[in-house]
mmCIF file of C-alpha atoms and ligand atoms in Angstrom:
data_model
loop_
_atom_site.group_PDB
_atom_site.id
_atom_site.type_symbol
_atom_site.label_atom_id
_atom_site.label_comp_id
_atom_site.label_asym_id
_atom_site.label_seq_id
_atom_site.Cartn_x
_atom_site.Cartn_y
_atom_site.Cartn_z
ATOM 1 C CA MET A 1178 -171.494 35.004 168.866
ATOM 2 C CA LEU A 1179 -173.255 37.696 166.817
ATOM 3 C CA ILE A 1180 -175.001 39.598 169.624
ATOM 4 C CA LYS A 1181 -173.915 40.066 173.223
ATOM 5 C CA ASP A 1182 -175.848 41.920 175.954
ATOM 6 C CA GLY A 1183 -178.146 43.336 173.271
ATOM 7 C CA ILE A 1184 -175.274 44.831 171.251
ATOM 8 C CA ARG A 1185 -174.224 43.488 167.835
ATOM 9 C CA MET A 1186 -170.673 42.850 166.642
ATOM 10 C CA ASP A 1187 -170.481 46.243 164.908
ATOM 11 C CA GLY A 1188 -171.800 48.045 167.999
ATOM 12 C CA ARG A 1189 -175.376 48.487 166.771
ATOM 13 C CA LYS A 1190 -178.533 47.896 168.779
ATOM 14 C CA PRO A 1191 -180.970 45.312 167.323
ATOM 15 C CA ASP A 1192 -183.190 47.993 165.765
ATOM 16 C CA GLU A 1193 -180.413 50.175 164.366
ATOM 17 C CA LEU A 1194 -179.496 50.702 160.708
ATOM 18 C CA ARG A 1195 -175.943 50.898 159.403
ATOM 19 C CA PRO A 1196 -174.832 54.432 158.400
ATOM 20 C CA ILE A 1197 -176.342 55.458 155.043
ATOM 21 C CA LYS A 1198 -175.283 58.183 152.590
ATOM 22 C CA ILE A 1199 -177.283 58.974 149.447
ATOM 23 C CA GLU A 1200 -176.366 61.364 146.658
ATOM 24 C CA ALA A 1201 -178.672 62.028 143.698
ATOM 25 C CA GLY A 1202 -177.593 63.024 140.191
ATOM 26 C CA VAL A 1203 -173.915 62.061 140.287
ATOM 27 C CA LEU A 1204 -173.504 60.980 136.639
ATOM 28 C CA HIS A 1205 -173.728 63.491 133.792
ATOM 29 C CA ARG A 1206 -174.302 61.038 130.948
ATOM 30 C CA ALA A 1207 -177.295 59.246 132.465
ATOM 31 C CA GLN A 1208 -180.779 60.737 132.621
ATOM 32 C CA GLY A 1209 -180.894 60.044 136.337
ATOM 33 C CA SER A 1210 -178.426 58.599 138.797
ATOM 34 C CA CYS A 1211 -177.706 57.921 142.432
ATOM 35 C CA TYR A 1212 -174.699 56.894 144.495
ATOM 36 C CA LEU A 1213 -175.496 55.192 147.770
ATOM 37 C CA GLU A 1214 -173.381 53.886 150.640
ATOM 38 C CA TRP A 1215 -175.067 51.647 153.172
ATOM 39 C CA GLY A 1216 -172.570 50.303 155.696
ATOM 40 C CA GLY A 1217 -169.963 48.546 153.555
ATOM 41 C CA ASN A 1218 -172.213 48.481 150.488
ATOM 42 C CA LYS A 1219 -171.387 50.934 147.724
ATOM 43 C CA VAL A 1220 -173.887 51.120 144.880
ATOM 44 C CA MET A 1221 -174.260 53.239 141.753
ATOM 45 C CA ALA A 1222 -177.595 53.367 139.911
ATOM 46 C CA ALA A 1223 -178.213 54.980 136.526
ATOM 47 C CA VAL A 1224 -181.443 55.395 134.564
ATOM 48 C CA TYR A 1225 -181.832 55.694 130.775
ATOM 49 C CA GLY A 1226 -185.156 56.242 129.057
ATOM 50 C CA PRO A 1227 -188.013 56.001 128.429
ATOM 51 C CA ARG A 1228 -186.707 55.171 124.921
ATOM 52 C CA GLU A 1229 -187.891 52.911 122.133
ATOM 53 C CA ALA A 1230 -187.787 49.309 123.361
ATOM 54 C CA ILE A 1231 -185.351 47.253 121.312
ATOM 55 C CA PRO A 1232 -185.578 44.446 120.200
ATOM 56 C CA ARG A 1233 -189.105 45.310 119.185
ATOM 57 C CA HIS A 1234 -190.617 42.029 120.369
ATOM 58 C CA ILE A 1235 -190.105 43.164 123.993
ATOM 59 C CA GLN A 1236 -192.277 46.249 123.386
ATOM 60 C CA HIS A 1237 -195.595 46.394 125.200
ATOM 61 C CA PRO A 1238 -198.307 48.256 123.238
ATOM 62 C CA LEU A 1239 -199.778 49.805 126.398
ATOM 63 C CA LYS A 1240 -196.876 50.450 128.729
ATOM 64 C CA ALA A 1241 -193.154 50.901 129.260
ATOM 65 C CA VAL A 1242 -191.024 47.894 130.154
ATOM 66 C CA ILE A 1243 -188.804 48.376 133.204
ATOM 67 C CA ASN A 1244 -185.485 46.698 132.659
ATOM 68 C CA ALA A 1245 -183.498 46.736 135.905
ATOM 69 C CA ARG A 1246 -180.096 45.087 135.704
ATOM 70 C CA TYR A 1247 -178.270 44.315 138.946
ATOM 71 C CA ASN A 1248 -174.567 43.600 138.620
ATOM 72 C CA MET A 1249 -171.767 43.039 141.110
ATOM 73 C CA VAL A 1250 -168.376 44.183 139.846
ATOM 74 C CA PRO A 1251 -165.476 41.708 140.289
ATOM 75 C CA PHE A 1252 -163.847 43.793 143.048
ATOM 76 C CA SER A 1253 -167.055 44.153 145.089
ATOM 77 C CA VAL A 1254 -166.324 41.026 147.170
ATOM 78 C CA SER A 1255 -163.163 39.687 148.792
ATOM 79 C CA ASP A 1256 -162.718 36.754 146.373
ATOM 80 C CA ARG A 1257 -162.783 38.291 142.889
ATOM 81 C CA LYS A 1258 -166.260 37.670 141.461
ATOM 82 C CA ARG A 1259 -166.462 36.263 137.946
ATOM 83 C CA PRO A 1260 -167.770 39.080 135.753
ATOM 84 C CA GLY A 1261 -171.143 38.817 134.062
ATOM 85 C CA PRO A 1262 -174.618 37.690 135.041
ATOM 86 C CA ASP A 1263 -175.259 34.643 137.220
ATOM 87 C CA ARG A 1264 -178.382 33.060 138.694
ATOM 88 C CA ARG A 1265 -178.348 35.381 141.691
ATOM 89 C CA SER A 1266 -177.997 38.602 139.683
ATOM 90 C CA VAL A 1267 -180.710 37.495 137.230
ATOM 91 C CA GLU A 1268 -183.053 36.846 140.172
ATOM 92 C CA ILE A 1269 -182.290 40.206 141.825
ATOM 93 C CA SER A 1270 -182.729 42.024 138.500
ATOM 94 C CA LYS A 1271 -186.121 40.361 138.036
ATOM 95 C CA VAL A 1272 -187.506 41.130 141.507
ATOM 96 C CA THR A 1273 -186.179 44.694 141.322
ATOM 97 C CA SER A 1274 -187.797 45.283 137.908
ATOM 98 C CA GLU A 1275 -191.107 43.926 139.216
ATOM 99 C CA ALA A 1276 -191.003 46.082 142.347
ATOM 100 C CA LEU A 1277 -190.270 49.244 140.326
ATOM 101 C CA GLU A 1278 -192.949 48.422 137.763
ATOM 102 C CA HIS A 1279 -195.569 48.785 140.484
ATOM 103 C CA VAL A 1280 -194.738 52.419 141.186
ATOM 104 C CA VAL A 1281 -193.733 53.842 137.800
ATOM 105 C CA PHE A 1282 -196.610 55.187 135.665
ATOM 106 C CA THR A 1283 -195.597 52.836 132.858
ATOM 107 C CA GLY A 1284 -198.890 53.444 131.000
ATOM 108 C CA LEU A 1285 -197.657 56.924 130.038
ATOM 109 C CA PHE A 1286 -194.898 55.517 127.813
ATOM 110 C CA PRO A 1287 -196.199 52.678 125.634
ATOM 111 C CA ARG A 1288 -193.683 50.696 123.513
ATOM 112 C CA THR A 1289 -190.709 52.069 125.435
ATOM 113 C CA MET A 1290 -188.213 50.692 127.910
ATOM 114 C CA ILE A 1291 -186.677 52.277 130.965
ATOM 115 C CA ASP A 1292 -183.235 50.887 131.734
ATOM 116 C CA VAL A 1293 -182.146 50.887 135.354
ATOM 117 C CA CYS A 1294 -178.498 49.868 135.779
ATOM 118 C CA ILE A 1295 -177.458 48.939 139.303
ATOM 119 C CA GLU A 1296 -173.741 48.411 139.808
ATOM 120 C CA VAL A 1297 -172.600 47.075 143.164
ATOM 121 C CA LEU A 1298 -169.066 48.414 143.676
ATOM 122 C CA GLY A 1299 -168.688 47.086 147.210
ATOM 123 C CA ALA A 1300 -170.837 44.406 148.879
ATOM 124 C CA GLU A 1301 -171.417 43.666 152.524
ATOM 125 C CA ALA A 1302 -174.902 42.071 152.727
ATOM 126 C CA GLY A 1303 -178.146 43.795 151.825
ATOM 127 C CA THR A 1304 -177.093 44.817 148.332
ATOM 128 C CA ARG A 1305 -180.512 44.155 146.784
ATOM 129 C CA CYS A 1306 -182.059 46.635 149.255
ATOM 130 C CA ALA A 1307 -179.289 49.155 148.638
ATOM 131 C CA GLY A 1308 -179.663 48.684 144.865
ATOM 132 C CA LEU A 1309 -183.425 49.132 144.828
ATOM 133 C CA THR A 1310 -183.234 52.168 147.120
ATOM 134 C CA ALA A 1311 -180.607 53.782 144.846
ATOM 135 C CA ALA A 1312 -182.601 52.874 141.716
ATOM 136 C CA ALA A 1313 -185.658 54.665 143.104
ATOM 137 C CA VAL A 1314 -183.678 57.873 143.648
ATOM 138 C CA ALA A 1315 -182.142 57.575 140.162
ATOM 139 C CA LEU A 1316 -185.644 57.183 138.631
ATOM 140 C CA ALA A 1317 -186.850 60.279 140.468
ATOM 141 C CA ASP A 1318 -183.700 62.146 139.384
ATOM 142 C CA ALA A 1319 -184.482 61.152 135.781
ATOM 143 C CA GLY A 1320 -187.930 62.722 136.158
ATOM 144 C CA ILE A 1321 -189.760 59.437 135.588
ATOM 145 C CA PRO A 1322 -193.322 59.825 136.946
ATOM 146 C CA MET A 1323 -193.960 57.505 139.904
ATOM 147 C CA ARG A 1324 -196.820 57.224 142.326
ATOM 148 C CA ASP A 1325 -194.373 56.793 145.202
ATOM 149 C CA LEU A 1326 -190.620 56.610 145.868
ATOM 150 C CA PRO A 1327 -189.961 52.944 146.655
ATOM 151 C CA VAL A 1328 -187.529 52.001 149.392
ATOM 152 C CA ALA A 1329 -186.086 48.743 150.694
ATOM 153 C CA CYS A 1330 -184.636 47.431 153.937
ATOM 154 C CA ALA A 1331 -184.075 44.011 155.499
ATOM 155 C CA ALA A 1332 -184.672 42.554 158.935
ATOM 156 C CA GLY A 1333 -183.811 39.084 160.147
ATOM 157 C CA LYS A 1334 -182.758 36.927 163.042
ATOM 158 C CA ILE A 1335 -179.339 36.387 164.597
ATOM 159 C CA ASP A 1336 -178.647 34.303 167.713
ATOM 160 C CA GLY A 1337 -182.405 34.069 168.318
ATOM 161 C CA THR A 1338 -182.896 37.871 168.265
ATOM 162 C CA VAL A 1339 -184.854 39.729 165.589
ATOM 163 C CA VAL A 1340 -182.658 42.535 164.217
ATOM 164 C CA LEU A 1341 -182.750 45.265 161.588
ATOM 165 C CA ASP A 1342 -180.439 45.474 158.556
ATOM 166 C CA LEU A 1343 -178.120 42.462 158.758
ATOM 167 C CA ALA A 1344 -174.437 43.165 157.986
ATOM 168 C CA GLY A 1345 -171.754 40.781 156.612
ATOM 169 C CA ASP A 1346 -171.307 38.005 159.200
ATOM 170 C CA GLU A 1347 -174.871 38.376 160.446
ATOM 171 C CA ASP A 1348 -176.150 37.557 156.950
ATOM 172 C CA CYS A 1349 -173.824 34.540 156.538
ATOM 173 C CA GLU A 1350 -174.195 33.091 160.029
ATOM 174 C CA GLY A 1351 -177.576 34.400 161.170
ATOM 175 C CA GLU A 1352 -180.756 32.304 161.157
ATOM 176 C CA ALA A 1353 -182.862 34.412 158.796
ATOM 177 C CA ASP A 1354 -182.716 37.429 156.481
ATOM 178 C CA MET A 1355 -185.846 39.057 155.073
ATOM 179 C CA PRO A 1356 -185.445 41.932 152.611
ATOM 180 C CA ILE A 1357 -188.580 43.915 151.820
ATOM 181 C CA ALA A 1358 -189.375 46.882 149.574
ATOM 182 C CA ILE A 1359 -192.379 49.123 150.041
ATOM 183 C CA ALA A 1360 -194.180 52.087 148.546
ATOM 184 C CA PRO A 1361 -193.810 54.203 151.697
ATOM 185 C CA ARG A 1362 -196.957 56.340 151.433
ATOM 186 C CA THR A 1363 -199.281 53.334 151.610
ATOM 187 C CA GLU A 1364 -196.722 50.846 152.988
ATOM 188 C CA GLU A 1365 -197.796 48.447 150.263
ATOM 189 C CA ILE A 1366 -195.227 45.642 149.950
ATOM 190 C CA LEU A 1367 -193.438 45.590 146.578
ATOM 191 C CA LEU A 1368 -190.906 42.874 147.377
ATOM 192 C CA MET A 1369 -190.526 40.319 150.131
ATOM 193 C CA GLN A 1370 -188.001 37.499 150.224
ATOM 194 C CA MET A 1371 -186.673 35.333 153.013
ATOM 195 C CA ASP A 1372 -183.618 33.181 153.594
ATOM 196 C CA GLY A 1373 -183.741 30.898 156.635
ATOM 197 C CA HIS A 1374 -186.461 30.282 159.209
ATOM 198 C CA MET A 1375 -188.486 32.353 161.649
ATOM 199 C CA THR A 1376 -191.590 31.603 163.689
ATOM 200 C CA TYR A 1377 -194.742 33.512 162.764
ATOM 201 C CA GLN A 1378 -194.283 35.776 165.768
ATOM 202 C CA GLU A 1379 -190.661 36.492 164.810
ATOM 203 C CA PHE A 1380 -191.782 37.154 161.240
ATOM 204 C CA GLU A 1381 -194.285 39.757 162.459
ATOM 205 C CA GLU A 1382 -191.610 41.371 164.612
ATOM 206 C CA ALA A 1383 -189.117 41.375 161.693
ATOM 207 C CA LEU A 1384 -191.708 42.865 159.345
ATOM 208 C CA GLU A 1385 -192.408 45.690 161.790
ATOM 209 C CA LEU A 1386 -188.660 46.350 162.136
ATOM 210 C CA ALA A 1387 -188.092 46.269 158.363
ATOM 211 C CA LEU A 1388 -190.966 48.759 157.905
ATOM 212 C CA LYS A 1389 -189.372 51.040 160.501
ATOM 213 C CA GLY A 1390 -186.063 50.752 158.607
ATOM 214 C CA CYS A 1391 -187.809 51.578 155.320
ATOM 215 C CA ARG A 1392 -189.357 54.702 156.859
ATOM 216 C CA GLU A 1393 -185.922 55.902 158.007
ATOM 217 C CA VAL A 1394 -184.263 55.205 154.643
ATOM 218 C CA SER A 1395 -187.187 56.859 152.827
ATOM 219 C CA LYS A 1396 -186.432 60.132 154.658
ATOM 220 C CA LEU A 1397 -182.790 59.962 153.517
ATOM 221 C CA GLN A 1398 -183.873 59.388 149.890
ATOM 222 C CA LYS A 1399 -186.091 62.458 149.965
ATOM 223 C CA GLU A 1400 -183.373 64.556 151.617
ATOM 224 C CA ALA A 1401 -180.913 63.510 148.875
ATOM 225 C CA LEU A 1402 -183.355 64.595 146.157
ATOM 226 C CA LEU A 1403 -184.101 67.867 147.934
ATOM 227 C CA ARG A 1404 -180.362 68.568 148.252
ATOM 228 C CA LYS A 1405 -179.975 68.071 144.513
ATOM 229 C CA TYR A 1406 -182.964 70.155 143.484
ATOM 230 C CA GLU A 1407 -183.248 72.840 146.140
ATOM 231 C CA THR A 1408 -182.993 76.305 144.636
ATOM 232 C CA LYS A 1409 -180.828 78.600 146.658
ATOM 233 C CA ASN A 1410 -182.264 82.065 147.229
ATOM 234 C CA GLU A 1411 -179.403 84.154 146.048
ATOM 235 C CA VAL A 1412 -179.370 87.701 147.337
ATOM 236 C CA ALA A 1413 -178.491 90.231 144.667
ATOM 237 C CA PRO A 1414 -175.309 92.180 145.511
HETATM 238 P P1 LIG B 2850 -177.962 40.656 149.473
HETATM 239 O O1 LIG B 2850 -176.669 41.320 149.072
HETATM 240 O O2 LIG B 2850 -179.143 41.350 148.875
HETATM 241 O O3 LIG B 2850 -178.081 40.460 150.965
HETATM 242 P P2 LIG B 2850 -177.443 37.802 149.310
HETATM 243 O O4 LIG B 2850 -178.091 37.473 150.611
HETATM 244 O O5 LIG B 2850 -177.579 36.854 148.168
HETATM 245 O O6 LIG B 2850 -177.967 39.219 148.773
HETATM 246 O O7 LIG B 2850 -175.891 38.044 149.522
HETATM 247 C C1 LIG B 2850 -175.372 38.430 150.755
HETATM 248 C C2 LIG B 2850 -173.955 38.893 150.602
HETATM 249 O O8 LIG B 2850 -173.117 37.818 150.202
HETATM 250 C C3 LIG B 2850 -173.721 39.956 149.540
HETATM 251 O O9 LIG B 2850 -174.108 41.250 149.955
HETATM 252 C C4 LIG B 2850 -172.246 39.847 149.338
HETATM 253 O O10 LIG B 2850 -171.553 40.557 150.359
HETATM 254 C C5 LIG B 2850 -172.016 38.347 149.488
HETATM 255 N N1 LIG B 2850 -171.936 37.733 148.159
HETATM 256 C C6 LIG B 2850 -172.916 37.560 147.258
HETATM 257 N N2 LIG B 2850 -172.469 36.990 146.115
HETATM 258 C C7 LIG B 2850 -171.146 36.781 146.302
HETATM 259 C C8 LIG B 2850 -170.096 36.227 145.512
HETATM 260 N N3 LIG B 2850 -170.306 35.769 144.278
HETATM 261 N N4 LIG B 2850 -168.869 36.173 146.055
HETATM 262 C C9 LIG B 2850 -168.623 36.630 147.304
HETATM 263 N N5 LIG B 2850 -169.578 37.190 148.096
HETATM 264 C C10 LIG B 2850 -170.809 37.253 147.614
#
């Protein structure tokens, strides 16, 4: 049983997020970076570029290529994960790159590439949302011009109830999981995927919940960037 008397196994209400911590600019060697904890997920994102796209055949004459690479380290899951890319990480890298491409002003940097490295250090469901959310903060920290700060969050269905932000067992044993990413100012959808089944009415309810989650996470992203860049008014002695 995943939900009892309206309370989930980890004590959350159906519309509640797991605790989230975001820190911008944690790596000194990368142009931009972000460390994010979202429940049991621990994610590091680093941004390099824009720099000349190599090999040259991947260059686009009119815009920068966004190259997001999602990777789960072997110790991120309970059974050691085989290192290196697999079908799942290639898919997540692709959808993340496409979502970010819609917000970055790529036209300003023709023939270049912007590398976005997403390393999942600990995984507990919802890592693609955590990764994309951290990548957005790392891009902003790198000073890459964007028309909005993208953010992601999932909603889904467990034991017949539509819930926000599925955690470990809820993701494995629940009926549906739907991660979305949006550009929060316009709430334009940048990514939408779904595992499992929901009725149309449940889908609408889940979408509304996921949007609410995105709005909450978006605030935390902005706070993290403000914390990094706020200038303290120092009073002269
Ligand atoms: P997301 O992490 O975005 O929810 P999935 O739904 O594919 O993506 O994965 C759900 C969860 O399953 C992951 O967050 C992780 O905890 C677990 N998982 C994924 N891949 C593996 C793996 N190779 N070994 C063990 N657990 C995994």
